[in-house]
Tab-separated table of C-alpha atoms and ligand atoms in Angstrom:
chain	number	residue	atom	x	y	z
A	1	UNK	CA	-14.130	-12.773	-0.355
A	2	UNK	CA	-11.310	-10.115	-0.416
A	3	UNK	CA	-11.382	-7.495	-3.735
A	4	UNK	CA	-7.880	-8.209	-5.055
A	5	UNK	CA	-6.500	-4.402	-4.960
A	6	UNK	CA	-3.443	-3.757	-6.932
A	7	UNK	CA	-2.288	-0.323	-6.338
A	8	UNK	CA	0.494	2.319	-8.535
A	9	UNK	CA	3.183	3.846	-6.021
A	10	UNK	CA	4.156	6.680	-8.307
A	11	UNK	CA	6.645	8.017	-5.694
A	12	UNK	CA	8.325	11.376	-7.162
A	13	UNK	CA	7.979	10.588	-10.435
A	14	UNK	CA	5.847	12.186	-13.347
A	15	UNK	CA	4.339	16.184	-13.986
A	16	UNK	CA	0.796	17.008	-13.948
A	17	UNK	CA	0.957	16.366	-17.974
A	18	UNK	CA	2.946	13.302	-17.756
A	19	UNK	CA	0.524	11.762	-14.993
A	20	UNK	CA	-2.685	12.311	-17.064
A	21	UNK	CA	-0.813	10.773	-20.096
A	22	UNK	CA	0.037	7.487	-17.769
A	23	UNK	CA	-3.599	7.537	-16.301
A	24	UNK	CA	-4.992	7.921	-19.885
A	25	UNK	CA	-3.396	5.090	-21.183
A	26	UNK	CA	-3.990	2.471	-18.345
A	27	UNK	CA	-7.912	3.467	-18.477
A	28	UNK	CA	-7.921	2.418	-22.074
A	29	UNK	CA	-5.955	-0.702	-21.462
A	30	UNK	CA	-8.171	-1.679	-17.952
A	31	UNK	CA	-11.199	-0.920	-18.999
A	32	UNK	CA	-12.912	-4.374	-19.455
A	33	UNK	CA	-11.594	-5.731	-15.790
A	34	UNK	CA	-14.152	-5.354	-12.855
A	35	UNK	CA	-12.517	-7.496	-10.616
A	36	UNK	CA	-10.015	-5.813	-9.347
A	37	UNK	CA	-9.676	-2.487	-7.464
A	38	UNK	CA	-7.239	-0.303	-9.544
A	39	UNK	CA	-5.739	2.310	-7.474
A	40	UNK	CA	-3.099	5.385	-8.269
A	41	UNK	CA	-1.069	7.230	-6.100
A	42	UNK	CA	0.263	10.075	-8.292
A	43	UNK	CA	1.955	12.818	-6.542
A	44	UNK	CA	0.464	15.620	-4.446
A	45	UNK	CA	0.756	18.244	-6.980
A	46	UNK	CA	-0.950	15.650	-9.972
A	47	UNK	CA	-3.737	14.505	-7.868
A	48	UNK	CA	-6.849	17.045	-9.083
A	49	UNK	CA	-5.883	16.672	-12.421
A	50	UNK	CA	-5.377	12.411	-12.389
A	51	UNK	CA	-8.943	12.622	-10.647
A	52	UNK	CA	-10.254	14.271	-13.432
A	53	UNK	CA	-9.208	12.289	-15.527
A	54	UNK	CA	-10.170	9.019	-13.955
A	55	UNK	CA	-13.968	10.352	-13.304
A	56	UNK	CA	-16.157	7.636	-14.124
A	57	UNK	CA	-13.501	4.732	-14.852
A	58	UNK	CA	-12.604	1.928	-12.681
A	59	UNK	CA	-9.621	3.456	-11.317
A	60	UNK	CA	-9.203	5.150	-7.908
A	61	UNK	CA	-7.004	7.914	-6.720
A	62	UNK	CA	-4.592	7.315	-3.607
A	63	UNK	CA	-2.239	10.092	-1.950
A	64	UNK	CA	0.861	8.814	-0.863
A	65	UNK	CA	1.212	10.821	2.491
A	66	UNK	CA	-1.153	13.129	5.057
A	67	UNK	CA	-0.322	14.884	7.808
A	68	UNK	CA	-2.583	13.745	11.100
A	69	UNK	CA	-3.687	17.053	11.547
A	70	UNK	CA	-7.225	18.460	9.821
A	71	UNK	CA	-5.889	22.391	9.275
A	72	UNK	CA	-3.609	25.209	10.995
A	73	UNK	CA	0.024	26.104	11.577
A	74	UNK	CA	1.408	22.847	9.735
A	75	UNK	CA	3.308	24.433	7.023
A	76	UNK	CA	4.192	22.213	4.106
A	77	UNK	CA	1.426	19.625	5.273
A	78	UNK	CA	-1.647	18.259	3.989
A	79	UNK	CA	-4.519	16.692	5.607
A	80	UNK	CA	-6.720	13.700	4.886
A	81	UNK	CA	-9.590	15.941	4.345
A	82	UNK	CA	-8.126	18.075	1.249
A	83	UNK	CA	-6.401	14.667	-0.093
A	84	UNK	CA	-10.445	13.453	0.421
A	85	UNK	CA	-11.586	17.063	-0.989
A	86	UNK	CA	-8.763	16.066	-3.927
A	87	UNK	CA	-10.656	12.906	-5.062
A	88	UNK	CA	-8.791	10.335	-3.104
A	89	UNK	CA	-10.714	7.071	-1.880
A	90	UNK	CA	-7.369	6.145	0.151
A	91	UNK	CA	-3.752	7.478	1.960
A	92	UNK	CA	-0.710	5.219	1.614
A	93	UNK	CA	1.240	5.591	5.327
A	94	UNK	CA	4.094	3.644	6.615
A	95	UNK	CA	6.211	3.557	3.683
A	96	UNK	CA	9.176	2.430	4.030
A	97	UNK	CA	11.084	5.611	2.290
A	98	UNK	CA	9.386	7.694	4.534
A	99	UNK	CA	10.128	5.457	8.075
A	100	UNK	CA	14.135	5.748	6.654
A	101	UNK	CA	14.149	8.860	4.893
A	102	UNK	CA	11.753	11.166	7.049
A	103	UNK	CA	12.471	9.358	10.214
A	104	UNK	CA	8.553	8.573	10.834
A	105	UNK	CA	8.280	6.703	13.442
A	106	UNK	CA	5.047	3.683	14.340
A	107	UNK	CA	3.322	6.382	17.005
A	108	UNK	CA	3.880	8.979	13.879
A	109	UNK	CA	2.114	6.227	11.398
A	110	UNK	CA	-0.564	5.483	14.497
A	111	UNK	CA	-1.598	9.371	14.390
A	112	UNK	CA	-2.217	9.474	10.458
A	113	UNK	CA	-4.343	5.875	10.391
A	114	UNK	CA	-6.755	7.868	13.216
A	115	UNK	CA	-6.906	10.755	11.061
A	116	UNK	CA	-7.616	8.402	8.102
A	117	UNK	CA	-10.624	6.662	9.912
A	118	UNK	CA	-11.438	10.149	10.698
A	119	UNK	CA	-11.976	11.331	7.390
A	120	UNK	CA	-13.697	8.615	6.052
A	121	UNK	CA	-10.247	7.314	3.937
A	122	UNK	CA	-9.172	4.109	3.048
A	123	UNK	CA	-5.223	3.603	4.292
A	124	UNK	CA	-2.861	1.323	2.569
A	125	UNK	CA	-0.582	0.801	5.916
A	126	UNK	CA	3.137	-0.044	4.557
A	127	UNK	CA	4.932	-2.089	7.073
A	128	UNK	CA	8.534	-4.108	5.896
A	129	UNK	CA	11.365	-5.400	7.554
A	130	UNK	CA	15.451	-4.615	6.567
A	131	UNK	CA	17.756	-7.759	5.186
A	132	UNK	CA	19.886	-7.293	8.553
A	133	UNK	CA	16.408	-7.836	10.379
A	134	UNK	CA	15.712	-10.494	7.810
A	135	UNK	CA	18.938	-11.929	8.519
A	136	UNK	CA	19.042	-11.803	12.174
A	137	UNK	CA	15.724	-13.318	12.933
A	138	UNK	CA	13.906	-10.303	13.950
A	139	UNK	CA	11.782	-10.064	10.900
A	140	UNK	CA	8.415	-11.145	13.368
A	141	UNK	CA	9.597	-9.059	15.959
A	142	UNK	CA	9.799	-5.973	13.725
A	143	UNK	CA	6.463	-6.901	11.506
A	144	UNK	CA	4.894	-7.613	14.719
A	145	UNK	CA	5.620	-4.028	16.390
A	146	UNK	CA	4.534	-2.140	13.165
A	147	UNK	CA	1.361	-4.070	13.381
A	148	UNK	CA	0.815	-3.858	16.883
A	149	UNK	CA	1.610	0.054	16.903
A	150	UNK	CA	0.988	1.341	13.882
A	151	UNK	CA	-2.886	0.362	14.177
A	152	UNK	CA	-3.041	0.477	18.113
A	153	UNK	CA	-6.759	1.855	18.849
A	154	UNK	CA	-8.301	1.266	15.411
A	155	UNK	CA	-11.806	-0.853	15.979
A	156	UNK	CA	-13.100	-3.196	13.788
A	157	UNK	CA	-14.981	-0.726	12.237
A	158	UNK	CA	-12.120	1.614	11.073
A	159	UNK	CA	-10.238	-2.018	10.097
A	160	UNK	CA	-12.690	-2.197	7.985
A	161	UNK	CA	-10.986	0.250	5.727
A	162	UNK	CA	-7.072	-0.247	5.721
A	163	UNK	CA	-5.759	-2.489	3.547
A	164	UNK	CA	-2.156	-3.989	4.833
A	165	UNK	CA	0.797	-3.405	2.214
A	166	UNK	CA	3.517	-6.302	3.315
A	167	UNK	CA	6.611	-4.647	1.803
A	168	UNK	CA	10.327	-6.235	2.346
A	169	UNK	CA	12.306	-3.023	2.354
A	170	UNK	CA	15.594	-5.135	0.690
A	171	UNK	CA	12.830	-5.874	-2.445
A	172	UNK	CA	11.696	-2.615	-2.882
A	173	UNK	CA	13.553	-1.194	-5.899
A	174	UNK	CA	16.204	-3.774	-6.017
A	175	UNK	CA	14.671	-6.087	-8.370
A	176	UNK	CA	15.179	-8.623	-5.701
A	177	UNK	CA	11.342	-9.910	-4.892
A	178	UNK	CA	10.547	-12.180	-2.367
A	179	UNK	CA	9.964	-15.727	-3.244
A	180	UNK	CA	6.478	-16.665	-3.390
A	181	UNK	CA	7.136	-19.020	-0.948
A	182	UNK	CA	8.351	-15.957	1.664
A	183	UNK	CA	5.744	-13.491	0.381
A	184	UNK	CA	3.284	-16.398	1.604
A	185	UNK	CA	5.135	-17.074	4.743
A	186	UNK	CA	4.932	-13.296	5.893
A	187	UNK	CA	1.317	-12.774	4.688
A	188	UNK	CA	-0.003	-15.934	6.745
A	189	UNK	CA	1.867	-14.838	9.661
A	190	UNK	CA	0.597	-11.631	8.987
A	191	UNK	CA	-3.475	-12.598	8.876
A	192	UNK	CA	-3.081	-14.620	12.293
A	193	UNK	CA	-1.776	-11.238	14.051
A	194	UNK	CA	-4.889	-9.738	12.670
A	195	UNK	CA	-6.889	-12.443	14.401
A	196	UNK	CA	-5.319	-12.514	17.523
A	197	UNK	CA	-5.264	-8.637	17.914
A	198	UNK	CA	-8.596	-8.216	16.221
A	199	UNK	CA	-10.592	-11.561	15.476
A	200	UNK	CA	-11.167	-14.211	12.921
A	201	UNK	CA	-13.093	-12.174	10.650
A	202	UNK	CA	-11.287	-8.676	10.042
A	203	UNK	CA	-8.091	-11.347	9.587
A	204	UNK	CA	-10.620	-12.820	7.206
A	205	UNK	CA	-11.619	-9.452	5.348
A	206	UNK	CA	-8.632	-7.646	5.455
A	207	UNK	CA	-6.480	-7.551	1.949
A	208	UNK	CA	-3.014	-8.258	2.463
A	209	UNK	CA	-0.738	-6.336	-0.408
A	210	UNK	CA	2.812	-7.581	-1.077
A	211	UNK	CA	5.270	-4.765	-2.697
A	212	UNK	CA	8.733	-4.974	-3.518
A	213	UNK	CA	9.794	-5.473	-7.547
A	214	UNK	CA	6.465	-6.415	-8.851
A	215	UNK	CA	6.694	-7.048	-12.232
A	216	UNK	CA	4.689	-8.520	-15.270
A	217	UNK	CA	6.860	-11.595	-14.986
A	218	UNK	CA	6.061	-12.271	-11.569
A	219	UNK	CA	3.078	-11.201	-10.392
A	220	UNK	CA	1.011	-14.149	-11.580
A	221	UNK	CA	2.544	-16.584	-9.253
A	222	UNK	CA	3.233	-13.768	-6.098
A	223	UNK	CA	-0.861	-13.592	-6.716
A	224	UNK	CA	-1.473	-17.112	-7.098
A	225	UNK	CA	-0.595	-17.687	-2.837
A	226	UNK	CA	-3.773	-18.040	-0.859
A	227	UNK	CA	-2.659	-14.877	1.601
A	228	UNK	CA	-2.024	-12.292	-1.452
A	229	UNK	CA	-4.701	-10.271	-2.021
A	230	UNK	CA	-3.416	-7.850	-4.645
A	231	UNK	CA	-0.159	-5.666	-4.956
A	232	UNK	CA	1.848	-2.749	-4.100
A	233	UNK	CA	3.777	-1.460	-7.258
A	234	UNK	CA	6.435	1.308	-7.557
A	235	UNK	CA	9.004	1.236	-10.945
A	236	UNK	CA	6.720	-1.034	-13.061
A	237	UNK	CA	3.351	1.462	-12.369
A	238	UNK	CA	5.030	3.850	-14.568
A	239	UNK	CA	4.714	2.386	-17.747
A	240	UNK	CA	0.942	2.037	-18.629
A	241	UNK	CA	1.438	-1.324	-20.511
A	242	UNK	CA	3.348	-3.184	-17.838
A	243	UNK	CA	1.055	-2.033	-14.361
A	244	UNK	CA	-1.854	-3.132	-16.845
A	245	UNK	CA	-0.359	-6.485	-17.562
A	246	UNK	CA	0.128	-6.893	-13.804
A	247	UNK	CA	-3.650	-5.997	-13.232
A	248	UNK	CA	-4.348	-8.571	-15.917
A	249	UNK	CA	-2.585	-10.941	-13.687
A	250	UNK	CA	-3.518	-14.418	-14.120
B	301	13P	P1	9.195	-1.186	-6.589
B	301	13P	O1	8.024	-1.885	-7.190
B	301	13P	O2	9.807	-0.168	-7.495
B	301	13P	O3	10.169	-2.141	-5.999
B	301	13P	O4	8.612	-0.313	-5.347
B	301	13P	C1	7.800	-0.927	-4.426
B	301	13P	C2	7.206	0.098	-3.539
B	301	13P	O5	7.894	0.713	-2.743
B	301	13P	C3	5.770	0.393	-3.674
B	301	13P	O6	5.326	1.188	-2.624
């Protein structure tokens, strides 16, 4: 059975101080659940000291970008091996804010889930289609290319390790969240592609994530469809008491 994962997109939010504070108070208020993989994605500049503080707890570090390169001349960058050397069990790629805002592209995304499997890292691989896609009926066409591309050359093995983050970019921030009816719709679609471009049982094993305005108030039903395996959270991971009532989802 799939580990229901429900994972904190900090984004660029929160100081080194400020991030241990948050992590702090979500270890005291998760500490009892076992079921559920707990995962934070602080950012870059927070992650040594959120791993520290985390040591020993239930909760696992994320980074929320890598470059696909191990070292040299890539100024600014930083490879899975020092987010690994960091403390992090797993790299969130594909986001949508970085697709729109940094202009990565699915080859780009392709590149960083090799490097990922190279390292020995876990990847939460973002994929999401736009309301005019939505609207226009290309939703599979675009959910199917990110798919198709974005994990082109990955084995079963290495599929092993990424974890599929299904988020609508018109939910994410917006307050807007997809129906559970069209969070189940996507995910379903979403675990036959697996099978036909893998087979039946990485489409079995693989957790499918739904992000976009997760909230306490409706998490329990987004979690209660038979294709949702956990959560992708952004604005409500902030606040210690609300991500922990969405990991206490019921
Ligand atoms: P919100 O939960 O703030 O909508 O963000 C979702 C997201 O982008 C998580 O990666």
């Amino acid at each position: 059975m799939r580990t229901p994962m429900i994972a904190g997109n900090w984004k660029l939010h929160k100081t080194c101080n400020e991030a241990v504070e948050l992590v702090e108070a979500l270890k005291a208020a998760v500490a009892d659940i076992n079921d559920v993989e707990i995962v934070v994605a602080p950012v870059f500049t927070a992650l040594t000291s959120v791993a520290a503080s985390i040591e020993g707890s239930s909760i696992t570090l994320a980074a929320q970008n890598c470059y696909p390169q191990e070292s040299g001349a890539f100024t600014g960058e930083v490879s899975p091996s020092l987010l690994k050397d960091a403390g992090c069990r797993y790299v969130i790629i594909g986001h949508s804010e970085r697709r729109q805002l940094c202009g990565e592209n699915d080859e780009f995304i392709n590149q960083k889930a090799h490097a990922l499997a190279a390292a020995g890292l876990g990847t939460i691989f973002c994929i999401g289609e736009t309301l005019e896609e939505r609207e226009s009926d290309q939703m599979y066409d675009v959910l199917r290319r990110q798919v198709r591309l974005g994990l082109k050359g990955l084995d079963t093995t290495a599929m092993a390790s990424v974890v599929v983050a299904y988020e609508p970019v018109w939910a994410i921030g917006t307050g807007k969240t997809a129906t559970d009816e069209q969070a189940q719709e996507v995910h379903a679609f979403l675990r036959a592609l697996l099978k036909e471009l893998y087979d039946e049982k990485v489409a079995a094993a693989t957790r499918i994530l739904y992000g976009g305005s997760v909230k306490p108030d409706n998490v329990d039903s987004l979690m209660a469809q038979p294709d949702v395996d956990g959560a992708l959270v952004g604005g409500a991971s902030l606040k210690a008491e609300d991500f922990a009532r969405i990991i206490n989802f019921e």
